[in-house]
Coordinates of C-alpha atoms in Angstrom, one line a residue:
M236 CA -0.1 34.5 -54.0
R237 CA -1.0 30.7 -53.3
R238 CA -4.5 30.2 -52.9
L239 CA -5.8 27.4 -51.5
A240 CA -9.4 25.4 -52.2
V241 CA -12.1 25.6 -50.1
I242 CA -15.6 23.6 -50.2
L243 CA -18.0 25.8 -48.3
A244 CA -21.9 24.8 -48.2
G245 CA -21.6 22.7 -51.5
A246 CA -19.8 25.4 -53.9
L247 CA -16.3 25.5 -54.5
L248 CA -14.6 28.2 -53.5
L249 CA -11.0 29.2 -54.2
I250 CA -9.5 32.3 -51.5
P251 CA -5.9 33.4 -51.0
A252 CA -4.1 31.8 -48.2
A253 CA -1.1 33.2 -46.4
P254 CA 2.0 31.9 -47.0
A255 CA 3.7 29.5 -45.0
T256 CA 6.3 30.6 -43.1
A257 CA 9.2 27.2 -43.2
A258 CA 10.3 26.8 -38.9
S259 CA 12.0 23.5 -37.4
T260 CA 8.9 22.8 -35.7
L261 CA 4.7 22.5 -36.8
S262 CA 2.6 25.1 -36.3
N263 CA -1.0 25.0 -36.3
A264 CA -0.6 21.3 -36.1
G265 CA -4.3 20.6 -35.1
F266 CA -6.3 22.7 -37.6
E267 CA -7.8 24.6 -35.1
S268 CA -6.3 28.0 -36.7
G269 CA -7.6 26.8 -40.4
L270 CA -5.1 26.1 -43.2
S271 CA -2.6 29.0 -41.3
G272 CA 1.0 27.4 -42.1
W273 CA -0.3 24.7 -44.2
T274 CA -0.1 24.9 -48.6
G275 CA -2.3 22.9 -50.9
N276 CA -5.5 22.1 -51.2
G277 CA -8.0 21.2 -48.1
Y278 CA -10.4 22.8 -46.3
T279 CA -11.3 22.8 -42.7
E280 CA -14.3 21.4 -40.4
S281 CA -15.9 20.6 -37.3
G282 CA -15.8 17.3 -36.3
G283 CA -12.3 16.6 -35.5
R284 CA -10.5 14.7 -32.4
S285 CA -11.1 17.8 -30.7
G286 CA -12.2 21.2 -32.7
L287 CA -11.5 21.2 -36.5
R288 CA -10.7 18.7 -39.2
L289 CA -8.2 19.0 -41.9
T290 CA -10.6 17.2 -44.9
H291 CA -9.9 16.3 -48.8
W292 CA -13.2 15.5 -50.4
A293 CA -14.9 17.0 -54.0
S294 CA -18.0 16.3 -56.1
G295 CA -15.2 15.5 -59.4
A296 CA -12.1 13.1 -59.7
Y297 CA -9.2 15.2 -57.6
R298 CA -5.6 15.5 -56.7
W299 CA -4.8 17.4 -53.6
E300 CA -2.0 17.7 -51.1
T301 CA -2.0 19.9 -48.3
T302 CA 1.9 20.5 -46.7
Q303 CA 4.0 22.1 -44.7
T304 CA 7.6 22.6 -45.2
L305 CA 10.1 22.6 -41.9
T306 CA 13.7 24.4 -42.0
G307 CA 17.1 24.2 -40.0
L308 CA 17.0 20.4 -39.1
G309 CA 19.6 18.8 -37.6
N310 CA 20.2 15.9 -39.4
G311 CA 18.9 12.3 -38.3
S312 CA 16.0 10.6 -37.9
Y313 CA 12.5 12.3 -37.7
T314 CA 8.8 10.7 -37.2
A315 CA 5.7 12.3 -38.6
R316 CA 2.5 11.0 -37.1
V317 CA -1.4 12.3 -37.9
W318 CA -4.8 11.1 -36.6
V319 CA -6.9 9.6 -40.0
R320 CA -10.4 9.1 -40.9
S321 CA -11.6 7.7 -44.5
G322 CA -14.2 6.2 -46.1
G323 CA -12.0 4.9 -48.3
G324 CA -12.2 4.2 -52.2
Q325 CA -8.7 6.7 -52.9
N326 CA -6.4 5.4 -55.8
A327 CA -3.9 6.8 -53.0
A328 CA -3.9 8.3 -49.8
Y329 CA -1.2 8.2 -47.5
L330 CA 0.9 11.0 -45.0
A331 CA 4.5 11.6 -46.5
L332 CA 7.8 13.0 -45.9
K333 CA 9.6 14.1 -48.3
N334 CA 12.2 16.3 -49.5
C335 CA 14.7 15.2 -46.8
G336 CA 17.4 14.2 -48.5
G337 CA 16.1 10.9 -49.4
A338 CA 14.0 9.0 -50.5
E339 CA 9.8 9.8 -49.9
Q340 CA 8.3 7.6 -46.9
R341 CA 4.7 7.1 -47.1
A342 CA 1.8 5.6 -44.6
T343 CA -1.5 5.1 -46.3
V344 CA -4.4 6.4 -45.1
P345 CA -6.5 3.3 -44.0
A346 CA -10.6 3.2 -44.3
T347 CA -11.7 3.8 -40.6
D348 CA -15.0 5.6 -39.2
A349 CA -13.1 6.2 -36.2
W350 CA -9.7 7.8 -35.5
A351 CA -6.6 6.3 -36.1
Q352 CA -3.1 7.2 -35.8
I353 CA -0.1 6.3 -38.9
S354 CA 3.3 7.6 -39.0
V355 CA 6.0 7.3 -40.7
T356 CA 9.7 8.2 -40.5
T357 CA 12.5 9.2 -42.5
T358 CA 16.0 10.5 -41.9
V359 CA 17.0 14.3 -42.3
S360 CA 20.3 14.8 -44.4
N361 CA 19.3 18.0 -45.9
G362 CA 18.6 20.0 -43.0
Q363 CA 14.8 19.9 -44.1
C364 CA 11.2 18.1 -44.4
T365 CA 8.1 18.2 -46.2
V366 CA 5.2 17.0 -44.3
S367 CA 2.1 15.9 -46.5
L368 CA -0.9 15.0 -46.5
F369 CA -2.6 13.5 -50.1
S370 CA -5.4 12.3 -51.9
D371 CA -5.6 10.7 -55.3
A372 CA -9.4 10.1 -55.4
N373 CA -12.3 9.6 -57.3
A374 CA -15.8 12.0 -56.9
G375 CA -17.2 11.8 -53.4
N376 CA -13.9 9.6 -51.6
W377 CA -13.1 11.6 -48.1
A378 CA -10.2 11.6 -46.2
S379 CA -9.6 13.5 -42.9
F380 CA -6.7 14.5 -40.9
D381 CA -6.0 16.0 -37.6
D382 CA -3.4 16.3 -34.6
V383 CA -0.4 16.4 -36.9
T384 CA 3.0 15.8 -35.4
F385 CA 6.9 16.5 -36.1
A386 CA 9.4 14.9 -33.8
A387 CA 13.5 13.9 -34.0
G388 CA 13.8 10.4 -33.5
S389 CA 12.0 7.0 -35.1
T390 CA 8.6 6.4 -33.8
S391 CA 7.8 5.6 -30.4
G392 CA 5.3 3.3 -31.8
T393 CA 7.6 1.1 -33.3
I394 CA 6.4 -2.5 -33.3
Q395 CA 7.8 -5.1 -31.3
I396 CA 8.9 -7.9 -33.5
R397 CA 10.3 -7.6 -36.7
G398 CA 10.8 -11.5 -37.6
V399 CA 11.4 -13.3 -40.2
D400 CA 10.6 -17.2 -41.2
V401 CA 13.8 -18.6 -42.4
S402 CA 12.2 -22.4 -42.3
T403 CA 14.0 -23.1 -46.1
L404 CA 17.5 -21.3 -45.0
K405 CA 19.0 -24.7 -43.7
K406 CA 17.9 -26.9 -47.0
S407 CA 19.0 -24.0 -49.2
E408 CA 22.5 -23.9 -47.4
D409 CA 22.9 -27.5 -47.2
R410 CA 22.8 -27.3 -51.2
G411 CA 24.9 -24.4 -51.3
G412 CA 22.9 -21.1 -51.1
V413 CA 25.1 -18.3 -49.8
Y414 CA 24.5 -14.7 -48.3
R415 CA 25.8 -11.4 -48.3
D416 CA 25.1 -8.1 -46.6
S417 CA 24.7 -5.1 -48.4
A418 CA 27.9 -4.2 -49.1
G419 CA 28.4 -7.8 -50.5
V420 CA 30.3 -9.7 -47.9
Q421 CA 29.7 -12.7 -47.2
G422 CA 28.3 -14.1 -44.0
D423 CA 25.8 -16.1 -41.9
A424 CA 22.0 -15.2 -43.1
L425 CA 20.9 -15.1 -39.9
A426 CA 23.6 -13.0 -38.5
I427 CA 22.8 -10.6 -41.6
L428 CA 19.1 -10.4 -40.9
R429 CA 20.0 -10.0 -37.0
S430 CA 22.4 -7.2 -38.1
S431 CA 19.2 -5.5 -39.8
G432 CA 16.8 -5.2 -37.2
A433 CA 15.2 -8.6 -37.2
N434 CA 14.3 -9.8 -33.7
Y435 CA 12.4 -12.9 -34.3
G436 CA 12.9 -15.9 -36.1
R437 CA 9.6 -18.4 -37.2
L438 CA 10.0 -21.8 -37.9
K439 CA 7.2 -24.1 -39.8
V440 CA 7.5 -28.0 -38.4
W441 CA 6.0 -30.9 -40.3
V442 CA 5.7 -34.1 -38.9
N443 CA 7.2 -36.5 -41.1
P444 CA 8.5 -34.5 -44.1
A445 CA 9.9 -36.5 -47.2
D446 CA 13.0 -34.5 -47.4
G447 CA 14.0 -34.7 -43.8
Y448 CA 13.5 -31.0 -43.2
N449 CA 11.3 -28.9 -41.1
N450 CA 10.8 -31.7 -38.7
K451 CA 11.8 -32.0 -35.3
A452 CA 14.9 -32.4 -35.0
R453 CA 15.9 -29.3 -37.7
V454 CA 13.6 -26.6 -35.6
L455 CA 15.7 -27.7 -32.9
T456 CA 19.0 -26.7 -35.1
M457 CA 17.7 -23.6 -36.3
A458 CA 16.1 -23.0 -33.3
S459 CA 20.0 -22.6 -31.5
R460 CA 21.3 -20.6 -34.2
I461 CA 18.3 -18.5 -33.5
K462 CA 18.7 -17.9 -30.5
G463 CA 22.4 -18.0 -30.6
Q464 CA 21.0 -14.6 -32.1
G465 CA 20.1 -12.9 -29.7
M466 CA 16.5 -13.2 -31.6
K467 CA 13.2 -14.7 -30.1
L468 CA 11.1 -18.0 -31.3
L469 CA 7.6 -18.6 -33.0
V470 CA 7.2 -22.1 -34.0
D471 CA 4.9 -22.8 -36.7
F472 CA 2.4 -26.2 -36.2
H473 CA 1.0 -27.3 -39.9
Y474 CA 0.0 -30.8 -38.3
S475 CA 0.8 -32.3 -41.7
D476 CA 3.3 -33.7 -43.4
S477 CA 3.5 -30.9 -45.8
W478 CA 2.3 -27.6 -47.0
A479 CA -0.8 -26.8 -45.0
D480 CA -2.5 -23.4 -46.2
P481 CA -5.9 -22.5 -46.7
G482 CA -6.4 -25.1 -49.7
Q483 CA -4.7 -27.9 -48.2
Q484 CA -5.2 -29.3 -44.4
N485 CA -4.2 -32.8 -45.5
K486 CA -3.5 -34.7 -42.1
P487 CA -0.1 -36.9 -41.5
A488 CA 0.2 -40.0 -42.9
A489 CA 0.9 -41.5 -39.4
W490 CA -2.4 -39.9 -38.2
A491 CA -4.7 -40.7 -41.1
S492 CA -7.0 -43.9 -39.4
L493 CA -7.2 -42.4 -36.1
S494 CA -9.9 -41.9 -34.8
F495 CA -10.9 -37.9 -33.5
S496 CA -10.0 -38.6 -30.0
A497 CA -6.5 -40.2 -30.7
L498 CA -6.5 -37.7 -33.1
R499 CA -7.1 -35.0 -30.4
Q500 CA -4.8 -36.8 -28.6
A501 CA -2.0 -36.9 -31.6
V502 CA -1.8 -33.1 -31.4
Y503 CA -1.4 -32.7 -28.3
D504 CA 1.8 -35.4 -28.3
H505 CA 3.3 -33.9 -31.4
T506 CA 2.9 -30.0 -30.2
Y507 CA 4.4 -31.0 -26.7
D508 CA 7.0 -33.0 -27.4
V509 CA 8.6 -30.4 -30.1
L510 CA 8.4 -27.5 -27.3
N511 CA 9.4 -29.5 -24.7
A512 CA 12.6 -30.4 -26.8
L513 CA 13.0 -27.1 -27.1
K514 CA 12.9 -26.1 -24.0
A515 CA 15.0 -29.1 -22.8
Q516 CA 18.0 -27.7 -25.2
G517 CA 17.4 -24.3 -23.7
T518 CA 15.8 -22.6 -26.7
A519 CA 12.5 -22.4 -25.2
A520 CA 9.4 -21.3 -28.5
D521 CA 8.6 -17.5 -26.9
M522 CA 5.2 -17.9 -29.9
V523 CA 3.7 -21.0 -31.4
Q524 CA 0.8 -21.4 -34.0
V525 CA -1.5 -24.3 -33.0
G526 CA -2.1 -24.7 -36.9
N527 CA -1.2 -22.6 -40.1
E528 CA -3.9 -20.3 -42.1
I529 CA -6.7 -22.5 -40.6
N530 CA -9.4 -19.8 -42.1
D531 CA -11.7 -23.4 -42.9
G532 CA -9.4 -25.2 -40.2
M533 CA -7.1 -28.1 -40.2
L534 CA -6.5 -32.1 -40.2
W535 CA -9.7 -32.5 -42.8
P536 CA -11.9 -33.5 -43.0
D537 CA -12.1 -33.9 -38.8
G538 CA -11.2 -30.6 -38.0
R539 CA -12.9 -28.6 -40.9
S540 CA -14.6 -25.7 -40.0
D541 CA -18.0 -26.6 -41.1
N542 CA -17.8 -28.5 -37.7
W543 CA -16.6 -26.0 -34.8
A544 CA -17.2 -28.7 -31.6
N545 CA -14.3 -30.6 -33.7
L546 CA -12.1 -27.9 -34.4
A547 CA -12.3 -26.1 -31.2
S548 CA -10.9 -29.3 -29.3
L549 CA -8.3 -29.5 -31.7
L550 CA -7.2 -25.9 -30.9
T551 CA -7.3 -26.3 -27.3
A552 CA -5.4 -29.7 -27.4
G553 CA -2.8 -28.3 -28.8
S554 CA -3.0 -24.7 -27.1
N555 CA -2.9 -26.5 -23.6
A556 CA 0.2 -28.7 -24.7
V557 CA 2.2 -24.9 -25.4
K558 CA 0.9 -24.0 -22.2
A559 CA 1.8 -27.3 -20.2
V560 CA 5.8 -26.8 -21.7
N561 CA 6.0 -23.2 -20.8
S562 CA 3.2 -20.7 -19.7
S563 CA 4.6 -17.5 -20.4
T564 CA 4.8 -18.7 -23.7
Q565 CA 2.0 -16.9 -26.1
V566 CA -0.4 -19.2 -27.7
M567 CA -1.3 -17.9 -32.2
L568 CA -4.4 -18.4 -33.9
H569 CA -3.7 -17.1 -37.3
L570 CA -5.8 -16.7 -40.5
A571 CA -4.7 -15.7 -44.2
E572 CA -6.7 -13.3 -45.4
G573 CA -6.1 -10.4 -43.8
G574 CA -8.6 -8.1 -45.1
N575 CA -11.2 -10.3 -45.0
N576 CA -12.7 -8.6 -41.4
S577 CA -16.4 -10.8 -42.2
Q578 CA -14.5 -14.0 -42.3
H579 CA -12.2 -13.3 -39.3
R580 CA -15.2 -11.7 -37.0
W581 CA -16.7 -15.0 -37.6
W582 CA -13.8 -17.4 -36.8
F583 CA -12.8 -15.8 -33.9
D584 CA -16.3 -15.4 -32.5
Q585 CA -16.7 -19.0 -33.1
A586 CA -13.7 -19.5 -31.3
V587 CA -13.9 -17.4 -28.5
S588 CA -17.3 -18.5 -27.9
R589 CA -16.0 -22.0 -27.5
G590 CA -13.7 -21.2 -25.4
V591 CA -10.7 -22.1 -27.1
P592 CA -7.3 -20.5 -25.1
F593 CA -4.9 -18.2 -27.1
D594 CA -3.2 -14.7 -26.6
V595 CA -2.1 -13.5 -30.2
I596 CA -4.4 -12.9 -33.4
G597 CA -2.9 -13.5 -36.5
V598 CA -3.2 -12.5 -40.0
S599 CA -1.2 -13.5 -43.0
H600 CA -1.1 -10.2 -45.6
Y601 CA -0.1 -10.2 -49.3
I602 CA -1.1 -6.9 -50.7
Y603 CA -1.6 -8.7 -54.2
W604 CA -3.5 -11.3 -52.8
H605 CA -5.3 -10.2 -49.9
G606 CA -6.3 -6.7 -50.6
S607 CA -5.0 -3.0 -49.9
V608 CA -3.1 -2.2 -46.6
A609 CA -6.4 -0.5 -45.9
S610 CA -8.5 -3.3 -45.6
L611 CA -5.5 -4.9 -43.5
Q612 CA -5.9 -1.4 -41.5
S613 CA -9.5 -1.9 -41.0
N614 CA -9.4 -5.3 -40.1
I615 CA -6.8 -5.5 -37.2
N616 CA -7.9 -2.2 -36.1
D617 CA -11.3 -4.1 -35.4
L618 CA -10.0 -7.3 -34.5
A619 CA -7.5 -5.8 -31.9
S620 CA -10.7 -4.0 -30.0
R621 CA -13.3 -6.9 -30.4
Y622 CA -11.3 -9.4 -29.1
G623 CA -8.8 -7.4 -27.0
K624 CA -5.8 -9.4 -28.1
P625 CA -2.2 -8.2 -29.5
I626 CA -1.9 -8.6 -34.0
V627 CA 0.7 -10.0 -35.5
V628 CA 0.8 -10.0 -39.7
A629 CA 1.9 -13.5 -39.6
E630 CA 3.6 -13.9 -43.0
T631 CA 4.0 -10.9 -45.5
A632 CA 6.0 -10.2 -48.9
Y633 CA 6.3 -8.4 -52.2
G634 CA 8.5 -9.0 -55.4
F635 CA 11.6 -7.0 -56.4
T636 CA 11.7 -8.0 -60.2
L637 CA 9.6 -10.2 -62.1
A638 CA 12.6 -11.5 -64.0
P639 CA 13.0 -15.2 -62.9
D640 CA 16.4 -16.9 -61.2
D641 CA 15.6 -20.9 -62.1
S642 CA 13.2 -22.6 -64.9
E643 CA 10.2 -23.0 -62.0
P644 CA 7.8 -19.6 -63.1
N645 CA 7.1 -17.5 -60.1
I646 CA 4.6 -17.1 -58.0
F647 CA 4.4 -12.8 -57.7
N648 CA 4.1 -11.6 -61.7
S649 CA 3.1 -8.8 -63.6
S650 CA -0.7 -9.5 -62.5
L651 CA 0.2 -9.1 -58.6
Q652 CA 2.2 -6.8 -59.5
Q653 CA -0.6 -4.7 -61.0
A654 CA -3.3 -6.3 -58.1
G655 CA -0.6 -4.9 -55.0
G656 CA 0.3 -1.5 -56.2
Y657 CA 4.1 -1.1 -56.1
P658 CA 6.4 -1.6 -58.6
A659 CA 8.1 -4.4 -58.8
T660 CA 11.8 -2.9 -57.8
A661 CA 14.1 -3.0 -54.3
Q662 CA 12.8 0.3 -53.8
G663 CA 8.6 -1.3 -54.3
Q664 CA 9.3 -4.1 -52.3
A665 CA 10.9 -2.1 -50.0
D666 CA 7.8 0.6 -50.0
A667 CA 4.8 -2.1 -49.8
L668 CA 6.9 -4.0 -46.6
R669 CA 6.8 -0.4 -45.0
A670 CA 2.9 0.3 -45.5
V671 CA 2.4 -2.6 -43.9
V672 CA 5.0 -2.3 -41.1
N673 CA 2.7 0.9 -40.6
A674 CA -0.6 0.0 -40.2
V675 CA 0.7 -3.0 -38.0
K676 CA 2.1 0.4 -36.3
A677 CA -1.2 2.2 -36.6
V678 CA -3.2 -0.6 -34.7
P679 CA -5.2 1.6 -31.2
N680 CA -3.7 1.0 -28.0
G681 CA -0.1 -1.0 -28.6
R682 CA -1.9 -3.7 -30.2
G683 CA 0.2 -3.6 -33.0
L684 CA 2.8 -6.6 -32.0
G685 CA 4.7 -7.1 -35.3
V686 CA 5.6 -8.0 -38.3
F687 CA 7.0 -11.6 -39.9
Y688 CA 8.6 -11.2 -43.3
W689 CA 7.9 -14.6 -45.4
E690 CA 11.2 -16.2 -46.4
P691 CA 13.2 -13.5 -47.1
T692 CA 16.1 -16.5 -47.5
W693 CA 14.9 -18.6 -50.2
T694 CA 16.3 -17.8 -53.1
A695 CA 16.9 -19.8 -56.6
V696 CA 19.2 -22.8 -55.6
A697 CA 18.9 -26.2 -57.0
G698 CA 17.5 -28.9 -54.7
N699 CA 15.9 -26.2 -52.6
G700 CA 12.3 -26.0 -54.7
W701 CA 8.8 -26.4 -53.5
D702 CA 8.1 -29.9 -53.2
P703 CA 9.7 -31.9 -50.8
T704 CA 8.6 -34.8 -52.2
N705 CA 10.9 -33.8 -55.4
P706 CA 14.3 -33.0 -55.1
S707 CA 14.5 -31.6 -58.8
S708 CA 11.1 -28.6 -58.7
G709 CA 12.0 -25.6 -58.5
N710 CA 11.4 -22.3 -56.4
G711 CA 9.0 -19.7 -57.6
W712 CA 9.6 -17.6 -54.6
E713 CA 13.0 -16.0 -55.5
N714 CA 11.9 -13.1 -56.3
Q715 CA 10.3 -12.3 -53.4
A716 CA 13.4 -12.8 -51.3
L717 CA 15.2 -10.4 -49.2
F718 CA 18.5 -11.3 -51.0
D719 CA 18.6 -10.6 -54.8
Y720 CA 20.1 -12.8 -57.5
G721 CA 23.7 -12.0 -56.8
D722 CA 22.5 -12.6 -52.8
R723 CA 23.0 -9.6 -51.7
A724 CA 21.1 -8.1 -48.9
L725 CA 17.8 -5.4 -50.4
P726 CA 16.8 -2.3 -48.9
A727 CA 13.5 -3.5 -48.0
L728 CA 15.5 -5.7 -45.1
S729 CA 16.6 -2.0 -43.9
V730 CA 12.8 -1.5 -43.1
L731 CA 13.2 -4.0 -40.3
G732 CA 15.8 -1.8 -38.6
T733 CA 13.1 1.0 -38.4
A734 CA 10.2 -1.0 -38.2

């Protein structure tokens, strides 16, 4: 007979549990009848969303799993959801669907004081599926689960935006880059992305780049192609001639000697000019970033975050220009470090207190740089609630291999693989992306708007390297693209289709 570990009054007891009876619907999904219907480890206690909850906790390190297997299922798509709370710190804690005929699918349990719902979708091909609540934890770590559901269909909590940043695509194609679908058939990269589920394209804008790409003219060309695929458009203003990110926010050369008032006007005029040209050709932007990863401001030194009066003025100028072209275009303010709640609270408190107008909060979150998916979950849940704004993960990516495809050292290496926690394989890349997508899906009140994968088409093509001033520079990103070294679409691309 199966036995379940139960903690009662501080003592670990083992009590017999009735064998679970397989059926096509979950039984005792809210744990109101203790652990009836479930097998494995865990105990029930008060403090659930209503009534009892299932909790994983032990005074020493532990690996606990609580499962229920459903049988007699018709083949097709199914989704499980569960409400969770957790103190965090586990090696792994997740909801999984397994033994369903394909690869196990997981959704990470975030560290959260408030109840949060997570979900995971799989395809059943063998008539059965096991719902698993799992913890691989250290002494004293805890996670609680309540109100599990399992139903046919993909999650109703689907994200609206399944985006791809294709800023380097045009240069790649011009230098000979090719793209193939998962069957190996060569085709238009945007069409392959669209058919895989992508519904939003992101394009960065530089003011006067040395290589002539990512400028106004190239953005207009790419916008026509994106809209031609029936996709929406996010325009990402860097307000620079080259890369703008938390470590560099350099003014365009043409703006370097401007007074602050002239600089503010240049932000307005440049933003208006690009967006109005897009509107005029029938490809109006649906969303606009006023700045890129502006944790420490933009247009240094004038707009650095140690001078919030200036920064607010520049941001407001950009936002006003967006709305002047098209009042329905959404304005995003975008920070890196998607798990950095204290910094993000401070930053958006400053923006709100100064009346900076915006519609969407954007974050970058690369789990190998910015922390666990749980830290992302905790932060975006808080930001959505605190500011009442929808959330977009505007950048994420993960490696599918550690091998290089050109002479440029890859950014994603073995140490970052270890930090990220997923193997550098095609499946590991897909699992990492799915975990980020699931975190956005789980933002309460439907405020998880979407996810953009950063540069899925940036494969190793000679002449399409990092440095716009150096045609011979290499690409350090090709092992994080969504096309392999044979130019074939990788499994992670299909995650967009089920996001």
